[in-house]
Short mmCIF file of N, CA and C in Angstrom, two decimals:
data_model
loop_
_atom_site.label_atom_id
_atom_site.label_comp_id
_atom_site.label_asym_id
_atom_site.label_seq_id
_atom_site.Cartn_x
_atom_site.Cartn_y
_atom_site.Cartn_z
N ILE A 8 -20.47 -22.73 -11.65
CA ILE A 8 -20.54 -21.18 -11.25
C ILE A 8 -21.86 -20.79 -12.02
N ASN A 9 -21.91 -21.09 -13.29
CA ASN A 9 -23.17 -20.61 -13.97
C ASN A 9 -24.49 -20.80 -13.28
N ASN A 10 -24.63 -22.06 -12.71
CA ASN A 10 -25.84 -22.52 -11.85
C ASN A 10 -25.96 -21.60 -10.72
N TYR A 11 -24.76 -21.40 -10.12
CA TYR A 11 -25.09 -20.36 -8.96
C TYR A 11 -25.27 -19.02 -9.26
N GLU A 12 -24.70 -18.45 -10.42
CA GLU A 12 -25.04 -17.05 -10.89
C GLU A 12 -26.59 -17.03 -11.27
N LYS A 13 -27.17 -18.00 -12.00
CA LYS A 13 -28.57 -18.18 -12.47
C LYS A 13 -29.53 -18.52 -11.25
N GLY A 14 -28.99 -18.81 -10.09
CA GLY A 14 -29.71 -19.30 -8.95
C GLY A 14 -30.40 -20.45 -8.87
N PHE A 15 -29.82 -21.48 -9.89
CA PHE A 15 -30.19 -22.83 -9.83
C PHE A 15 -29.84 -23.72 -8.73
N ARG A 16 -28.70 -23.12 -8.18
CA ARG A 16 -27.83 -24.06 -7.01
C ARG A 16 -27.49 -23.07 -6.10
N GLU A 17 -27.16 -23.40 -4.90
CA GLU A 17 -26.35 -22.71 -3.93
C GLU A 17 -25.21 -23.29 -3.55
N PRO A 18 -24.21 -22.71 -3.44
CA PRO A 18 -22.77 -23.34 -3.01
C PRO A 18 -22.82 -23.51 -1.62
N ASN A 19 -22.27 -24.81 -1.19
CA ASN A 19 -22.09 -24.85 0.22
C ASN A 19 -20.70 -24.16 0.85
N ILE A 20 -20.58 -24.31 2.01
CA ILE A 20 -19.46 -23.48 2.67
C ILE A 20 -18.17 -24.02 2.12
N ALA A 21 -17.75 -25.07 1.97
CA ALA A 21 -16.52 -25.56 1.22
C ALA A 21 -16.38 -25.06 -0.18
N THR A 22 -17.41 -24.98 -1.02
CA THR A 22 -17.31 -24.42 -2.24
C THR A 22 -17.11 -23.02 -2.23
N LEU A 23 -17.84 -22.14 -1.21
CA LEU A 23 -17.74 -20.83 -0.94
C LEU A 23 -16.12 -20.52 -0.63
N ASN A 24 -15.75 -21.47 0.17
CA ASN A 24 -14.21 -21.17 0.64
C ASN A 24 -13.32 -21.35 -0.71
N LYS A 25 -13.47 -22.39 -1.39
CA LYS A 25 -12.49 -22.70 -2.74
C LYS A 25 -12.82 -21.49 -3.61
N LEU A 26 -14.04 -21.09 -3.97
CA LEU A 26 -14.27 -19.88 -4.74
C LEU A 26 -13.60 -18.44 -4.24
N ALA A 27 -13.70 -18.40 -2.86
CA ALA A 27 -12.93 -17.31 -2.40
C ALA A 27 -11.56 -17.17 -2.67
N GLU A 28 -10.83 -18.42 -2.41
CA GLU A 28 -9.43 -18.64 -2.68
C GLU A 28 -9.00 -18.40 -4.14
N VAL A 29 -9.84 -18.99 -5.09
CA VAL A 29 -9.59 -18.61 -6.61
C VAL A 29 -9.50 -17.59 -6.94
N PHE A 30 -10.65 -16.67 -6.43
CA PHE A 30 -10.71 -15.26 -6.88
C PHE A 30 -10.05 -14.44 -6.01
N ASN A 31 -9.35 -14.90 -4.87
CA ASN A 31 -8.68 -13.91 -4.04
C ASN A 31 -9.44 -12.80 -3.37
N CYS A 32 -10.80 -13.29 -2.67
CA CYS A 32 -11.50 -12.31 -2.26
C CYS A 32 -12.25 -13.10 -0.96
N SER A 33 -13.02 -12.49 -0.23
CA SER A 33 -13.51 -13.20 0.98
C SER A 33 -15.00 -13.86 0.57
N VAL A 34 -15.26 -14.75 1.41
CA VAL A 34 -16.49 -15.40 1.29
C VAL A 34 -17.74 -14.41 1.24
N ASP A 35 -17.59 -13.29 2.21
CA ASP A 35 -18.47 -12.43 2.27
C ASP A 35 -18.63 -11.62 1.00
N ASP A 36 -17.37 -11.39 0.11
CA ASP A 36 -17.48 -10.66 -1.10
C ASP A 36 -18.44 -11.63 -2.22
N ILE A 37 -18.22 -13.00 -1.99
CA ILE A 37 -19.03 -13.71 -2.90
C ILE A 37 -20.53 -13.78 -2.66
N VAL A 38 -20.91 -13.85 -1.21
CA VAL A 38 -22.21 -14.00 -0.80
C VAL A 38 -22.78 -12.71 -1.04
N SER A 39 -22.09 -11.70 -0.69
CA SER A 39 -23.05 -10.18 -0.86
C SER A 39 -22.87 -9.80 -2.43
N GLY A 40 -22.32 -10.37 -3.29
CA GLY A 40 -22.10 -10.05 -4.70
C GLY A 40 -20.97 -9.24 -5.18
N GLY A 41 -20.12 -9.29 -4.31
CA GLY A 41 -18.93 -8.55 -4.70
C GLY A 41 -18.15 -9.26 -5.73
N ASP A 42 -17.40 -8.10 -6.73
CA ASP A 42 -17.05 -8.43 -8.13
C ASP A 42 -15.62 -9.32 -7.91
N PRO A 43 -15.75 -10.43 -8.18
CA PRO A 43 -14.57 -11.28 -8.32
C PRO A 43 -13.46 -10.85 -8.99
N ARG A 44 -13.62 -9.80 -9.94
CA ARG A 44 -12.51 -9.36 -10.77
C ARG A 44 -11.62 -8.26 -10.04
N TYR A 45 -12.02 -8.01 -8.73
CA TYR A 45 -11.52 -7.01 -7.98
C TYR A 45 -10.77 -7.53 -6.49
N ILE A 46 -10.13 -6.88 -5.86
CA ILE A 46 -9.99 -7.22 -4.52
C ILE A 46 -9.99 -5.83 -3.67
N THR A 47 -10.40 -6.08 -2.65
CA THR A 47 -10.73 -4.83 -1.71
C THR A 47 -9.57 -4.84 -0.73
N ILE A 48 -8.78 -3.50 -0.56
CA ILE A 48 -7.62 -3.64 0.35
C ILE A 48 -7.95 -2.35 1.48
N LYS A 49 -7.45 -2.42 2.29
CA LYS A 49 -7.71 -1.28 3.23
C LYS A 49 -6.90 -0.04 3.29
N VAL A 50 -7.45 1.07 3.37
CA VAL A 50 -6.48 2.13 3.51
C VAL A 50 -6.43 2.69 4.83
N TYR A 51 -5.22 2.62 5.45
CA TYR A 51 -4.79 2.70 6.82
C TYR A 51 -4.43 4.22 7.01
N GLY A 52 -5.29 5.09 7.23
CA GLY A 52 -4.96 6.41 7.75
C GLY A 52 -4.02 7.24 6.74
N PHE A 53 -3.24 8.15 7.49
CA PHE A 53 -2.28 9.07 6.67
C PHE A 53 -0.95 8.67 6.95
N ILE A 54 -0.24 8.88 5.76
CA ILE A 54 1.37 8.72 5.98
C ILE A 54 1.83 10.03 5.68
N PRO A 55 2.83 10.61 6.59
CA PRO A 55 3.50 11.87 6.50
C PRO A 55 4.29 11.91 5.27
N ALA A 56 4.14 12.83 4.35
CA ALA A 56 5.11 13.19 3.23
C ALA A 56 5.86 14.25 3.46
N GLY A 57 6.75 14.32 4.47
CA GLY A 57 7.27 15.43 5.27
C GLY A 57 8.14 14.76 6.42
N ILE A 58 8.18 15.40 7.41
CA ILE A 58 9.02 14.95 8.58
C ILE A 58 8.24 13.46 9.04
N PRO A 59 9.38 12.50 9.56
CA PRO A 59 8.47 11.21 10.15
C PRO A 59 7.49 11.57 11.25
N LEU A 60 6.50 10.96 11.49
CA LEU A 60 5.48 11.21 12.41
C LEU A 60 5.06 9.86 12.90
N GLU A 61 4.71 9.63 14.04
CA GLU A 61 4.13 8.37 14.50
C GLU A 61 2.90 7.91 13.60
N CYS A 62 3.18 6.77 13.06
CA CYS A 62 2.13 6.03 12.32
C CYS A 62 0.81 5.66 13.11
N ILE A 63 -0.20 5.99 12.65
CA ILE A 63 -1.53 5.54 13.42
C ILE A 63 -2.29 4.68 12.22
N GLU A 64 -2.63 3.50 12.69
CA GLU A 64 -3.18 2.48 11.94
C GLU A 64 -4.69 2.23 11.91
N ASP A 65 -5.27 3.70 11.81
CA ASP A 65 -6.85 3.60 11.70
C ASP A 65 -7.26 3.35 10.36
N ILE A 66 -8.43 2.65 10.24
CA ILE A 66 -8.55 2.32 8.91
C ILE A 66 -9.74 3.52 8.57
N ILE A 67 -9.28 3.95 7.22
CA ILE A 67 -10.20 5.40 7.07
C ILE A 67 -11.09 4.93 5.68
N GLY A 68 -10.75 3.71 5.03
CA GLY A 68 -11.68 3.55 3.94
C GLY A 68 -10.97 2.18 3.04
N THR A 69 -11.59 1.86 2.08
CA THR A 69 -11.17 1.00 1.28
C THR A 69 -10.82 1.29 -0.35
N GLU A 70 -10.13 0.41 -0.98
CA GLU A 70 -9.94 0.75 -2.41
C GLU A 70 -9.86 -0.55 -2.92
N ASP A 71 -10.62 -0.55 -4.34
CA ASP A 71 -10.65 -1.87 -4.90
C ASP A 71 -9.67 -1.90 -5.82
N LEU A 72 -8.93 -3.07 -6.09
CA LEU A 72 -7.85 -3.18 -6.93
C LEU A 72 -8.32 -4.37 -8.15
N PRO A 73 -8.17 -4.03 -9.40
CA PRO A 73 -8.28 -5.12 -10.33
C PRO A 73 -7.47 -6.28 -10.30
N MET A 74 -7.88 -7.39 -10.43
CA MET A 74 -7.13 -8.69 -10.28
C MET A 74 -5.96 -8.77 -11.18
N ASP A 75 -6.08 -8.07 -12.38
CA ASP A 75 -4.92 -8.21 -13.30
C ASP A 75 -3.75 -7.22 -12.67
N MET A 76 -3.88 -6.48 -11.93
CA MET A 76 -2.93 -5.51 -11.53
C MET A 76 -2.20 -6.23 -10.08
N VAL A 77 -2.64 -7.15 -9.55
CA VAL A 77 -2.10 -7.79 -8.37
C VAL A 77 -1.52 -9.16 -8.59
N ASP A 78 -0.64 -9.36 -7.78
CA ASP A 78 0.04 -10.61 -7.62
C ASP A 78 -0.71 -11.36 -6.35
N SER A 79 -1.18 -12.49 -6.62
CA SER A 79 -1.82 -12.99 -5.49
C SER A 79 -0.98 -13.68 -4.26
N ASP A 80 0.37 -13.69 -4.55
CA ASP A 80 1.35 -14.09 -3.59
C ASP A 80 1.58 -12.76 -2.82
N LYS A 81 1.21 -11.63 -3.14
CA LYS A 81 1.74 -10.49 -2.45
C LYS A 81 0.50 -9.80 -1.70
N GLN A 82 0.85 -8.81 -0.60
CA GLN A 82 -0.23 -8.29 0.05
C GLN A 82 -0.16 -6.81 -0.32
N TYR A 83 -1.26 -5.96 -0.22
CA TYR A 83 -1.23 -4.54 -0.75
C TYR A 83 -2.19 -3.93 0.35
N PHE A 84 -1.71 -2.56 0.58
CA PHE A 84 -2.59 -1.66 1.36
C PHE A 84 -2.45 -0.31 0.93
N GLY A 85 -3.38 0.56 1.28
CA GLY A 85 -3.22 1.89 1.04
C GLY A 85 -3.29 2.94 2.02
N LEU A 86 -2.69 4.12 1.64
CA LEU A 86 -2.37 5.13 2.66
C LEU A 86 -2.74 6.35 2.06
N LYS A 87 -3.16 7.35 2.91
CA LYS A 87 -3.47 8.82 2.34
C LYS A 87 -2.28 9.68 2.77
N ILE A 88 -1.90 10.36 1.79
CA ILE A 88 -0.76 11.24 1.89
C ILE A 88 -1.17 12.52 2.81
N LYS A 89 -0.30 12.96 3.66
CA LYS A 89 -0.53 14.00 4.49
C LYS A 89 0.80 14.92 4.25
N GLY A 90 0.73 16.00 3.57
CA GLY A 90 2.06 16.93 3.65
C GLY A 90 2.27 16.99 2.10
N ASP A 91 3.44 17.82 1.88
CA ASP A 91 3.64 18.27 0.69
C ASP A 91 5.10 17.95 0.22
N SER A 92 5.98 17.11 0.88
CA SER A 92 7.31 16.74 0.50
C SER A 92 7.43 15.79 -0.64
N MET A 93 6.36 15.41 -1.06
CA MET A 93 6.50 14.50 -2.47
C MET A 93 5.94 15.37 -3.76
N GLU A 94 5.52 16.42 -3.43
CA GLU A 94 4.92 17.11 -4.51
C GLU A 94 6.24 17.68 -5.50
N PRO A 95 5.76 17.65 -6.87
CA PRO A 95 4.52 17.73 -7.33
C PRO A 95 3.93 16.45 -7.88
N GLU A 96 4.63 15.30 -7.72
CA GLU A 96 4.17 13.94 -8.02
C GLU A 96 3.05 13.45 -7.19
N TYR A 97 3.04 13.60 -5.97
CA TYR A 97 2.30 13.32 -5.05
C TYR A 97 1.64 14.37 -4.40
N LEU A 98 0.39 14.45 -4.29
CA LEU A 98 -0.29 15.58 -3.54
C LEU A 98 -0.99 15.30 -2.18
N ASN A 99 -1.09 16.15 -1.28
CA ASN A 99 -1.71 16.09 -0.11
C ASN A 99 -3.35 15.64 -0.42
N ASN A 100 -3.53 14.38 0.34
CA ASN A 100 -4.86 13.71 0.32
C ASN A 100 -4.82 12.71 -0.90
N ASP A 101 -3.75 12.56 -1.61
CA ASP A 101 -3.63 11.46 -2.64
C ASP A 101 -3.87 10.28 -1.73
N ILE A 102 -4.10 9.11 -2.45
CA ILE A 102 -4.21 7.85 -1.86
C ILE A 102 -3.09 7.03 -2.61
N ILE A 103 -2.34 6.25 -1.95
CA ILE A 103 -1.21 5.43 -2.58
C ILE A 103 -1.48 4.13 -2.39
N ILE A 104 -1.40 3.24 -3.35
CA ILE A 104 -1.72 1.95 -3.15
C ILE A 104 -0.10 1.11 -3.09
N LEU A 105 0.03 0.39 -1.96
CA LEU A 105 1.66 -0.14 -1.78
C LEU A 105 1.36 -1.60 -1.81
N GLU A 106 2.41 -2.03 -2.38
CA GLU A 106 2.68 -3.62 -2.21
C GLU A 106 3.50 -3.68 -0.99
N LYS A 107 3.30 -4.58 0.00
CA LYS A 107 3.88 -4.68 1.29
C LYS A 107 5.24 -5.38 0.98
N CYS A 108 6.54 -4.65 1.34
CA CYS A 108 7.53 -5.42 1.27
C CYS A 108 8.57 -4.83 2.08
N SER A 109 9.57 -5.57 2.36
CA SER A 109 10.98 -5.07 3.17
C SER A 109 12.08 -4.48 2.51
N ASP A 110 11.80 -4.66 1.17
CA ASP A 110 13.10 -4.07 0.33
C ASP A 110 12.47 -3.47 -1.11
N ALA A 111 13.07 -2.66 -1.59
CA ALA A 111 12.81 -2.12 -2.73
C ALA A 111 14.08 -1.73 -3.81
N GLU A 112 13.64 -1.52 -5.02
CA GLU A 112 14.87 -1.09 -5.83
C GLU A 112 15.08 0.40 -5.82
N ASN A 113 16.42 0.70 -5.99
CA ASN A 113 16.75 2.05 -6.01
C ASN A 113 15.83 3.03 -6.77
N GLY A 114 15.43 4.08 -6.14
CA GLY A 114 14.47 4.97 -6.93
C GLY A 114 13.17 4.84 -6.69
N SER A 115 12.64 3.64 -5.87
CA SER A 115 11.46 3.46 -5.56
C SER A 115 10.72 4.36 -4.64
N ASP A 116 9.41 4.71 -4.79
CA ASP A 116 8.81 5.39 -3.73
C ASP A 116 8.11 4.64 -2.68
N CYS A 117 8.72 4.84 -1.52
CA CYS A 117 8.32 3.75 -0.36
C CYS A 117 7.77 4.51 0.96
N VAL A 118 7.17 3.62 1.84
CA VAL A 118 6.70 4.13 2.80
C VAL A 118 8.02 3.38 3.85
N VAL A 119 8.47 4.13 4.49
CA VAL A 119 9.81 3.70 5.54
C VAL A 119 9.52 4.16 6.85
N MET A 120 9.73 3.11 7.70
CA MET A 120 9.56 3.26 9.15
C MET A 120 10.92 3.60 9.78
N VAL A 121 10.86 4.75 10.52
CA VAL A 121 12.11 5.17 11.25
C VAL A 121 11.89 5.07 12.71
N ASN A 122 12.82 4.59 13.50
CA ASN A 122 12.89 4.40 14.95
C ASN A 122 11.63 3.36 15.23
N GLY A 123 11.20 2.47 14.24
CA GLY A 123 10.28 1.28 14.45
C GLY A 123 8.71 1.73 14.67
N TYR A 124 8.50 3.11 14.77
CA TYR A 124 7.32 3.26 14.72
C TYR A 124 6.79 4.85 14.01
N GLU A 125 7.71 5.36 13.46
CA GLU A 125 7.40 6.63 12.84
C GLU A 125 7.49 6.43 11.26
N GLY A 126 6.49 6.76 10.67
CA GLY A 126 6.49 6.58 9.20
C GLY A 126 6.61 7.71 8.29
N THR A 127 7.20 7.60 7.13
CA THR A 127 7.35 8.70 6.25
C THR A 127 7.25 8.15 4.91
N PHE A 128 6.83 8.97 3.95
CA PHE A 128 6.90 8.41 2.43
C PHE A 128 8.01 9.30 1.66
N LYS A 129 8.85 8.74 1.05
CA LYS A 129 9.88 9.16 0.37
C LYS A 129 10.45 8.27 -0.92
N ARG A 130 11.24 8.95 -1.74
CA ARG A 130 12.08 8.04 -2.71
C ARG A 130 13.21 7.68 -1.94
N ILE A 131 13.56 6.36 -2.23
CA ILE A 131 14.60 5.89 -1.64
C ILE A 131 16.07 5.63 -2.59
N LYS A 132 17.06 6.03 -1.97
CA LYS A 132 18.33 5.94 -2.67
C LYS A 132 19.43 5.32 -1.80
N LYS A 133 19.57 3.92 -2.09
CA LYS A 133 20.45 2.92 -1.33
C LYS A 133 21.87 2.97 -1.98
N SER A 134 22.85 2.87 -1.03
CA SER A 134 24.12 2.75 -1.11
C SER A 134 24.90 1.94 -0.16
N SER A 135 26.16 1.72 -0.43
CA SER A 135 26.87 0.68 0.53
C SER A 135 27.20 1.40 1.87
N SER A 136 26.85 2.77 1.87
CA SER A 136 26.95 3.55 3.17
C SER A 136 25.67 3.63 3.88
N GLY A 137 24.61 3.31 3.29
CA GLY A 137 23.42 3.55 3.96
C GLY A 137 22.09 3.79 2.87
N ILE A 138 21.25 4.60 3.52
CA ILE A 138 20.03 4.76 2.68
C ILE A 138 19.74 6.31 2.76
N THR A 139 19.31 6.82 1.81
CA THR A 139 18.74 8.38 1.80
C THR A 139 17.30 8.46 1.26
N LEU A 140 16.57 9.07 2.00
CA LEU A 140 15.12 9.16 1.98
C LEU A 140 15.12 10.58 1.13
N LEU A 141 14.65 10.80 -0.15
CA LEU A 141 14.65 11.98 -0.87
C LEU A 141 13.28 12.28 -0.98
N PRO A 142 12.92 13.73 -0.71
CA PRO A 142 11.81 14.34 -1.01
C PRO A 142 11.79 14.57 -2.41
N LEU A 143 10.69 14.79 -3.05
CA LEU A 143 10.65 15.24 -4.52
C LEU A 143 10.63 16.84 -4.33
N ASN A 144 9.98 17.39 -3.35
CA ASN A 144 9.78 18.99 -3.14
C ASN A 144 10.98 19.62 -2.68
N LYS A 145 11.77 20.33 -3.38
CA LYS A 145 12.91 20.88 -3.14
C LYS A 145 13.14 21.90 -1.86
N LYS A 146 12.00 22.33 -1.12
CA LYS A 146 11.98 22.95 -0.04
C LYS A 146 12.38 22.00 1.17
N TYR A 147 12.36 20.65 0.85
CA TYR A 147 12.67 19.86 2.01
C TYR A 147 13.99 19.01 1.88
N LYS A 148 14.69 18.74 2.99
CA LYS A 148 16.20 18.03 2.71
C LYS A 148 15.94 16.69 2.92
N PRO A 149 16.96 15.96 1.99
CA PRO A 149 16.93 14.42 2.24
C PRO A 149 17.40 13.92 3.64
N MET A 150 16.88 12.77 3.99
CA MET A 150 17.24 12.30 5.23
C MET A 150 18.18 11.22 4.95
N GLU A 151 19.54 11.08 5.50
CA GLU A 151 20.45 10.36 5.25
C GLU A 151 20.53 9.43 6.38
N TYR A 152 20.63 8.16 6.41
CA TYR A 152 20.76 7.08 7.46
C TYR A 152 22.10 6.19 7.05
N SER A 153 22.87 5.91 8.03
CA SER A 153 24.08 5.09 7.83
C SER A 153 23.77 3.71 7.87
N VAL A 154 24.53 2.86 7.70
CA VAL A 154 24.28 1.34 7.86
C VAL A 154 24.00 1.12 9.22
N GLN A 155 24.80 1.81 10.11
CA GLN A 155 24.46 1.56 11.53
C GLN A 155 23.10 2.11 11.90
N ASP A 156 22.78 3.30 11.44
CA ASP A 156 21.30 3.67 11.71
C ASP A 156 20.44 2.69 11.30
N ILE A 157 20.50 2.33 10.12
CA ILE A 157 19.41 1.19 9.56
C ILE A 157 19.46 0.18 10.56
N GLN A 158 20.50 -0.34 11.19
CA GLN A 158 20.19 -1.31 12.20
C GLN A 158 19.96 -1.00 13.43
N ASN A 159 20.15 0.13 14.02
CA ASN A 159 20.08 0.58 15.48
C ASN A 159 18.85 1.26 15.76
N LEU A 160 18.37 2.14 14.68
CA LEU A 160 16.99 3.07 14.94
C LEU A 160 15.87 1.95 15.06
N PRO A 161 15.48 1.25 14.34
CA PRO A 161 15.86 0.90 12.91
C PRO A 161 15.48 1.53 12.01
N ILE A 162 15.57 1.40 10.73
CA ILE A 162 15.11 1.92 9.39
C ILE A 162 14.59 0.84 8.53
N ARG A 163 13.28 0.73 8.38
CA ARG A 163 12.92 -0.48 7.44
C ARG A 163 11.83 0.12 6.38
N ILE A 164 11.93 -0.53 5.26
CA ILE A 164 10.77 -0.37 4.14
C ILE A 164 9.68 -1.08 4.54
N ILE A 165 8.54 -0.64 4.50
CA ILE A 165 7.24 -1.41 4.58
C ILE A 165 6.43 -1.55 3.63
N GLY A 166 6.61 -0.86 2.44
CA GLY A 166 5.86 -0.84 1.32
C GLY A 166 6.17 0.10 0.11
N LYS A 167 6.23 -0.40 -1.12
CA LYS A 167 6.43 0.53 -2.27
C LYS A 167 5.10 0.66 -3.13
N VAL A 168 5.09 1.93 -3.53
CA VAL A 168 4.14 2.43 -4.48
C VAL A 168 3.97 1.58 -5.64
N VAL A 169 2.57 1.13 -5.98
CA VAL A 169 2.29 0.52 -7.22
C VAL A 169 1.27 1.30 -8.06
N GLU A 170 0.61 2.30 -7.22
CA GLU A 170 -0.41 3.04 -8.03
C GLU A 170 -0.68 4.16 -7.21
N LEU A 171 -0.95 5.27 -7.72
CA LEU A 171 -1.28 6.49 -7.09
C LEU A 171 -2.85 6.76 -7.43
N ARG A 172 -3.70 7.07 -6.70
CA ARG A 172 -5.30 7.58 -6.80
C ARG A 172 -5.42 9.00 -6.39
N ARG A 173 -5.99 9.63 -7.15
CA ARG A 173 -6.23 11.03 -7.15
C ARG A 173 -7.55 11.53 -7.17
N ARG A 174 -8.56 12.00 -6.42
CA ARG A 174 -9.75 12.58 -6.65
C ARG A 174 -9.82 13.99 -6.64
N LYS A 175 -10.78 14.40 -7.48
CA LYS A 175 -10.97 15.69 -7.59
C LYS A 175 -11.56 16.47 -6.42
#
């Protein structure tokens, strides 16, 4: 690697692929001088922090995550918050970094799909009778779903928050 960094040698494609795997980045990141101490994730549009709305998967940007924050066996993505149901902890236009998952611990802040295509961002409360999606803002009411609702609608967790990013 030292010879590559100093320009004494050029890595072949097989070596570039191995380096990309080790540093959990793309070959493009290595060739273009990307920092191997970070991975770049996509930010996919807005997630409603309010009433569930149809999720749109437009890529609106990227965010860099330090390698010491991520688990190489997991996938991460970002979403921009739209709405105020998770205030005061999460504000409109904040970016949340999520670990892709299908389940989360009670009390986790998660992106949840309702009806298979409508997404919302809420704190989850699971029980033997179902799941409750809790807003943090008191002007919104919790959304309660039975075990039957979870199966039939369906209701499914797609990610849990691992980091909040706020810009001035």
